[in-house]
Structures are given as structure tokens and as C-alpha cells.
Amino acid sequence: MSRFLSPRVDYTLREALSNLWRNRLMTIAAILTVAVSLSLVGSAMLVKQAVANATVQWDHGVNAIIWLDPSITPAVRESIHQQLLAMPEDIASCYYNGHKADYAEARIVLRSEPAAFQALTPATTPPSYRCRLRNAVDAYAVASHFAKQAGVKNVTYPGQAIKTMRRTTTVLQDVLLVVAIVLMLSAAVLILNTIRLAIFSRRHEVSVMKLVGATNWFIRIPFMLEGFLEGLAGAACAAGIVLWLQKVFDSVVAKPTASGQPSALWVSTGQLVTTEIVIVIVAVVLSSIGSGLAVRRFLST
Amino acid sequence: MSRFLSPRVDYTLREALSNLWRNRLMTIAAILTVAVSLSLVGSAMLVKQAVANATVQWDHGVNAIIWLDPSITPAVRESIHQQLLAMPEDIASCYYNGHKADYAEARIVLRSEPAAFQALTPATTPPSYRCRLRNAVDAYAVASHFAKQAGVKNVTYPGQAIKTMRRTTTVLQDVLLVVAIVLMLSAAVLILNTIRLAIFSRRHEVSVMKLVGATNWFIRIPFMLEGFLEGLAGAACAAGIVLWLQKVFDSVVAKPTASGQPSALWVSTGQLVTTEIVIVIVAVVLSSIGSGLAVRRFLST
Amino acid sequence: MIRFDRVTKIYNKGSSPALRDCSVEIDKGEFVFLVGPSGSGKTTFMRLLLREELPTSGRIWAAGRELGRLSNWRVPYLRRNLGCVFQDFRLLANKTAFENVAFVLEVIGRPRPVIESQVNQVLDLVGLGQKKHRFPSELSGGEQQRVAIARAFVNRPLVLLADEPTGNLDPETSIGIMKLLEKINKTGTTIVMATHDAGLVDMMRRRVVELDQGSIVRDQHRGVYG
Amino acid sequence: MIRFDRVTKIYNKGSSPALRDCSVEIDKGEFVFLVGPSGSGKTTFMRLLLREELPTSGRIWAAGRELGRLSNWRVPYLRRNLGCVFQDFRLLANKTAFENVAFVLEVIGRPRPVIESQVNQVLDLVGLGQKKHRFPSELSGGEQQRVAIARAFVNRPLVLLADEPTGNLDPETSIGIMKLLEKINKTGTTIVMATHDAGLVDMMRRRVVELDQGSIVRDQHRGVYG
Ligand SMILES: Nc1ncnc2c1ncn2[C@@H]1O[C@H](COP(=O)(O)OP(=O)(O)OP(=O)(O)O)[C@@H](O)[C@H]1O
Ligand SMILES: Nc1ncnc2c1ncn2[C@@H]1O[C@H](COP(=O)(O)OP(=O)(O)OP(=O)(O)O)[C@@H](O)[C@H]1O
Ligand SMILES: [Mg+2]
Ligand SMILES: [Mg+2]
């Protein structure tokens, strides 16, 4: 390696790697802690996104959906519309979701049931009214009022399941995030301390370097690089773990359930990639803070 | 304080506390990591126990329960028994759970529905046959065969819910345990390294102590105490966190559901206490390993 | 008191010995200068006595014990009989003169009142009674070395080992330290002092043991430096 | 080359000054002994020159720059003009003599071939051409100090500062080191050497600056120790 790099780059890399190896116990602990904390951050993000995906139908406080026949005539639709307006004591507000909007949504919700989605076209996808009710317990009354009307296919309202799921995931996310933040703190301190120990075990070398006129950055960079390498190694592990967790989760939990219920918990590739990028960024920030503090505090001129 | 303690105990405590304070960043990180890792261990234990409690009915591979009338006559019961024996291609094995056994079980399963449990007495609790089927999908056939017979109250078999729950919690437990073990490793290394830094920053004192004839244990004990204190502080945090998590969990997830489905996830006080004890023991072991290694390696004679 | 019997010390296999085949006997109450060029083995001699190292061959007796047979846990008790002073003082910067000296007695578990009286007594002996609450940084080099000597002596050791105790001091201050060591010697404490300072050795006219490349090349009563 | 203009240095507020109102000028090519009792401020003088400390009042020039006006990032470039040697050598134990010297040039970013030739040249100058692949522990004290001098000199500094370079060496070895410093001085390098060793000062008969409690009490050409 040393043949192809400039002496200075070569020196920097050599120093950083040998420091990491010298305190390998510490290095491993730092990497693992970074990995665990970032995996938790990643998991929290994925859980949030998966639940959002699964419950996209119930966004904006919607708690009842009246599905219409795809072939409904404008007159029948108008009559239903008037009836909805006529129930202001039960129904707070409604909005109409057309064929195309529902087809687009189905693409997300039915993602894990591709056969069911294949069978749909925009034209055959039922349009719907999305309603917020004054009182969630009125849902049954509203449903039974509309269910048997002409032009209405069926009426769905979220069961206990969706509420529990949202509550659970909110708590789960909060817990994951708190734990992740605590661990990030530990990770930063661990990085700071590997560097501190490295500086300590090289204090003779450092004092000689200062005496003979090494610039501050020449002395600092190998130590900071050490912190960066730890952070990146941790991020790489975390990225792997998140990918694996998502697979496990997919195969265990994310099974299709009866329609109307929230369907499979899944995340898109885009969301996964975003999560991985966030992990790397957090790692870089984390290790910069750790190593920055360490060199600033323990390598003072 | 120093007035009431022997000079030696006083010295030891003073040293340990001042070392902890000197490296407070490190100390906090070590305590937090211990706390998080032990909380995860505790959570894994609680989840396991809660699921075991909730699914105690379905232990030993039981996948269908035939509930009998509490007032069933021995003759009718004998006829049902014969029918069960007569279906060897469907039913692998059955056992009879009497009034008292079912009453005892109800005490656990109905724990979060005390009103329902209050209404029961041993005599009014239905006895049951617990059957393992050759094939879980036969459950519906078995159920419909027995459901309308004289002397049978109803037949229950676990839905998808219980299977998903068991699979999910197994995965969750495994993940929690792996993460906990990784973090325990980090925690031990962090403890080791706080002590290492303490030894390092006191190396002059230590070398003087050695020269003037301090015994090995006199030198070591304050440092080891430091590790212990970190471990115990971490355990205390973890114990608090587990208690709190259990409360949150109780209030969010553990709602009574339709009977026959697994009911509330809960753990008994005894199980909680056991978990807390395990946490403290693990902390003591962890910090002993960390501090033992540190003094052995960095305080060699 | 101290006896070396054909002691050889080789630090690293293959390298030449730091001490080779040394035999010497030092009686109670003697004052011995250890002289010789750099690397001749003076510090090694001290380290062997303190059992910081074990000899490669040969046997050493100190304070009535054969060091090779001493189990590890007894080493601290041996060291309580051997006070040491070094060129760089080795005082704790965050403790006052009094605390530096008291530390020794705390470490070996003496009760408070005993510590109090013994420390004051020995600080008076070295002439620092007035400055006992100063920190090392508030004392001159010579005064710091006096504190170090007080620390080495407070426990009334049988032997006081001094490895170039005047190496960092100017000639005048050095003579003061020598006088102090002589005073301590008069209380019956054996003193072994390694030094490069020809002036001091010539002035004192005490026993001189000269090492060269690990061998004892001279052992002279009332000797001079070279 | 070096100029102190009414320099006072007080380390801690309230404590007495380590240097008080010192003015002195040292020209290119001079050889100056800095003498004085322990704590008189010799090391402080050196540390001010290296800009490890800033003076409390007064101004200092070294290598053509006023140190008080030098921004922090320029300090390394100042130090490349000032070589230092210490009593305790400060060699890196895990590097050979060659590597210890080469390290200086690596640190300031010299290319490989230059390093190779310059290091060999300076090691020949100090007489260690044959032992350049030995580790410090395989060299005698005098030889280690020669390596340290080679390291201080390899970058051809304008000034060489030596703080008790013979403090740990026996008289004979010390004379060898003095001869080497004299040889380096003859190449035109200014040398400032702090020492306690009266013998050396008297032997050399060079300029002597004496400090006492931080004040310059004597500045004598072709002086003696005291
Ligand atoms: N810890 C060690 N490991 C290896 N070699 C050592 C060690 N300590 C000393 N030596 C070697 O043993 C020899 C004797 O060293 P010692 O320190 O005893 O000499 P000294 O007479 O005290 O010298 P000085 O006057 O410089 O203090 C030297 O060659 C030295 O290099
Ligand atoms: N870093 C420091 N902080 C506070 N005081 C210091 C510091 N360094 C030196 N001093 C004080 O400044 C004064 C001069 O010290 P200095 O080290 O310059 O003396 P010296 O002439 O080199 O003595 P020696 O011959 O013992 O090396 C002393 O009183 C010392 O206690
Ligand atoms: Mg020595
Ligand atoms: Mg000095």
C-alpha cells in the first residue's frame, strides 16, 4: 500500500490503523455500540414508515370509509353525498377519493398482495368517501346506515387493531429513540475515549512531535481518522443489521390479513435507502463530535 | 462521613468516588450502557413470561380445547372421551383438565378481567379436554364435530393471532437478547476502561504506593469498587426502567380481548421481582469481570 | 543487612548483563556510595533490592530475607523496610508536603494519631517544619528532595536507597541533602546512594563501591569518586 | 538571534516570578551556559523560547520573530528553527536510532530520499553511524544523548537548546557530549545550555549567564560556574 500513497497519507493511515489495533477491545466496543444505537434509530424509522404505509387509508383522522361501486352513476353518488351532508351531528367532514386516487393508494396498501392488485385497474377500483366522525363509536351506526344503499359496495371502519397498532408503535418508537439516543451518547463517549487512550499511549510521540515542529493538524488527523473509522465501521454494521431486521420482519410479521384491516407492514426500497443514508450521516456526525472533542481536549497545544 | 468509618474504608470510598467524578463522562456512559443492556435483558425476560402467561392454555402443543358443561354427567363425559379416542387419525392425544385445574388456570388467564374471574367458583368453572391434533388445520373439523354435542359448552382453537404472537415474541426476544449481549460486552469494556483511565491518571500515586509497601489489595480495591459502583448504578437504572416499561406496556398493549383469544399480557409480581434480581446479579457479574480484568491487566505488580 | 551473592541480572535474553557476578555485603549502619558510568548497573542494583526485578542467577538477602524465596504477597512488607529516594523526587503534586509524607503511613494502615505525630517529627528532622503545608510546586528542588527523604524515612526503614538524589540539584543544595543523609545515617539507618557527583563522594569519604559494565571493580572504605 | 527584553514570567498569580525583568541578547554562533541553583528559572527560559509559555510581561525575539505576536498556527514553524535536548533524552523506545532521527523529518514532511541522506549524515557526525539500527535500550546513556542531539540537529536549526543534557551522565560521558556540542557550535549553530555541572562550565570557558531566583545576576564572557 505504502508504495502508492504519498508519505503523509501513508503515515496518517498507518497511525490510525495501528492505534485502532492497539486498543482493539475498546475499538470493538465502540463499533458495536455505534452499530446498536444506529440500528435502533434505523428500526424506529422503519417501524414508523411501515405503520404509516399500512395505515395510509386512515390518515387525516379518517375513521370510516364508504366504498362505492366502481360503476356508480353521478346521480346516485350525488344522493349519497347529500345524505352525508345531512348528518352533521354524526359526521364531522368527508372528502371524495376518486378512482385514480384509490388505485394509487391500493398500490401501497396491497403491496404484499400483488395478485389482488394485479386484478385492479383504475377503472375497476372503487372510489370512496373518507369521513371523520364526531365520535368514533358512531362508526357502526354510520356503516349500517350506508352499507345496504344502492351504489355502496361496503363500509369499513378501523377496528381495535389499528388503534392498538398505532399506540403500540408510538410507544415502541419512543422507547427505541430514547434508547438509541442514550446509546449514541455512550457511543460518542466510547469513541472519545478510544482516541483519548490512543493519545495517552502516544503521549511521548506527541510531545516529541510538538517539540520538533509538527503542525497541529498533522498531529490531530490520525487520531480523528481513528474516530471516523470507528463510526463508519459501526454504521456499516448498523446498515447490515437494519437490512436483515427488515427481512426478518417481512417474513414473520408482515403477512396479508383480511381486507379492510391494515394490510402487510412493509417499507419501500426508497424508504430503506433513506434510512441507511440517515444511519451513515448520524455515524459521521457522532464520530466527528467524539473525535473532535477528544483532540480538542486532550491534544491542547 | 469520614468520622464514622475506619480510615481504611474511608480511604477506599473516597478514592473510588473521586475517580468516578474525575472521569464523569466515562462513568455516565458506562452506567447508561449497563442500564440499557440490562433493561433489554429484563424486557426480554418479561416478554417471554407475559407471552407464556397469556398462552398457558396452549401449552404442551395443545391446539384445540373442548369446554364441557360444568354440570356434565360422568356418562356423557365418558361418551365424549370415547369419541376422542375413536378419532386417532385426527387427534394425536388428549388430556382431561378438571374443575380445579381450570379454575387455577383461569386465575392466571383472567387476571386482567377480575370481574369475570370473581364470577367463577371451582364448581362453576367448565372442565375441559385439551387436545393435540395431528394437523392444526383439522381444528375446524374437530370443533364443528363436538361443538353441538350434549355436554359440550363450546370448542376453542387458537387463531392466527396466537401463532403470530408466539413467532413475533420469539424473534423479538432473540433480537433483544443479541442486542443485550452485545451491549453487555460494551458495558464491560466501558467499565474496564473507566478503571483503566483511573489507574492511568493515578499512575504516579500507584507507583509511590507500591514503593512504600502498600499491599496489592489495598491498591486494587478502590479501583474495583469503582467498577462495582458503576455496575450497581446501571442496575438500579435498569430496574427502574423495567418497572416503568412494564407499567407502560400494561396500559397500552395489555387490554382484555375476546375470550378464547389470548387475554391480557401481564406478569406477576413474583416474576417482576425475579427479573429485577437477575438484573442485579448480571450487573454484579459484569462489573466484576470488567474491574477484575482492568486491575489484573493494568495494575500488574 | 544486605548481601549479594554472585548476582547476575540479564534483562533481555541475548543482551549483555546489567549486573554480572556481583558479591557484596553491606552492614547495618553503613553509608555506601555506588558509583560508575551510565549503564553500569547502579539502578539495577537498587531495583533488585526492592524486588522490582528478580536476579537471573545468584541470591540476595535484604532485611533478613532471601528475596528469591519471598512470595509475591510478602513483597510489600519487605518494602516497608526499604525507603527510596529518586532523582526526580516523585512527590504527588496534588498533596502538600505533610500529606505526601502522611500518605506512606496511611497506605500501610497506621492509625491517625500516630501518623500525625510521626510526620511532624520527621518533617522537623529534615528542616521543613515551617513549610509543611506547601505543595511541591511551592518548594525549591532541594526542599522537594527533603520532602522525598522525609517520606522515605518516616516509616523508619532499616535501609534507605537513594538513586542519584542530587542529580537535579545544584552543588550547594546537593551538599545540604548530603548532610541530611548523613544525619539520618547517624540514627543507625543503612544508606546506599548511587551518584555521579564526584565532588560529593570525595567530600564525604565513605565506603565506595564502583560498578563498571555490571561488575564490581572497586570496593573501598573511605574512598573517592574515581 | 535571541533577545529577551525585560521579560517577567509568573506561572501562578500570587506566586513569586520564575523570571523577573530579564534582558539578554545572544548572537548567532554563540555558546552560552545558563547556570543557577534549582528553581532559578533556567527551564523557564527555554520554555519561553520554545513558546511553550508566553511571558507575563516583556518581549522575546527568536529566529527573527517576536514570539508574543506569533499566531498559534505559526508556532510549529518557529520550532523547526529551534532544536532541543533534554536531560532524559526523550527518545521513542519503539524506534531505532535511525528512526528516531528520521521521525523529525517525516513530521515536517520531507521527502524520503532527503530524509535518508540527511539522517545518515547527522548520525555520522555524532559518531553513531555503526549503531544506527539499535534501539535506545541497546545504547548507553551517552549514546542515547547523542541520538537526541542528532535528532535536535538533523533539521539544521538556528539554535540548539540543551536543558541539563549531561544531568544523567557520568563525568567522562559528559565530556564527550560537551565535545560534540562544541563541534556543532562550530558549524555556526547557536547553543544555549542549562547546567549544574561546574566542572564542564569551568573546563569550557564560554559565555556564562547566571540566574538566581529569576534574575540575571551575572553575564560573563569566558566565565566559570560560580
Ligand atoms: N527495564 C530494562 N529493560 C532492559 N534493559 C534495561 C532495563 N533497565 C536497564 N537496562 C539495561 O541495563 C543496563 C544497566 O542499566 P542501569 O539503569 O542499571 O544503569 P545505571 O548505572 O543506573 O545508569 P545511569 O547512571 O544512566 O542511571 C543498561 O545497559 C540498560 O540499558
Ligand atoms: N509549570 C509550572 N507551573 C507553576 N510553576 C512552575 C512551573 N514550572 C516551573 N515553575 C516554578 O518556576 C520556578 C522556576 O522553575 P524552573 O523549572 O524554570 O527552574 P530551573 O532553573 O529549571 O530549576 P532546575 O535546576 O531544578 O531544573 C520554580 O519556582 C518552579 O516552582
Ligand atoms: Mg540509574
Ligand atoms: Mg530545569
Tab-separated table of N, CA, C and O in Angstrom, chain C residues 29 32 141 148 224:
chain	number	residue	atom	x	y	z
C	29	GLY	N	23.926	0.184	59.395
C	29	GLY	CA	24.520	1.470	59.769
C	29	GLY	C	25.575	1.977	58.813
C	29	GLY	O	26.088	3.075	58.991
C	32	VAL	N	27.059	3.769	51.989
C	32	VAL	CA	27.779	3.261	50.823
C	32	VAL	C	27.437	4.081	49.578
C	32	VAL	O	26.258	4.306	49.290
C	141	GLY	N	13.720	22.865	44.546
C	141	GLY	CA	14.156	21.499	44.272
C	141	GLY	C	14.738	20.824	45.505
C	141	GLY	O	14.400	19.680	45.817
C	148	ALA	N	10.913	14.273	49.945
C	148	ALA	CA	11.038	12.889	49.482
C	148	ALA	C	11.818	12.055	50.489
C	148	ALA	O	11.488	10.894	50.753
C	224	VAL	N	37.210	7.554	47.247
C	224	VAL	CA	36.914	8.752	46.464
C	224	VAL	C	36.190	8.341	45.181
C	224	VAL	O	36.003	7.149	44.913
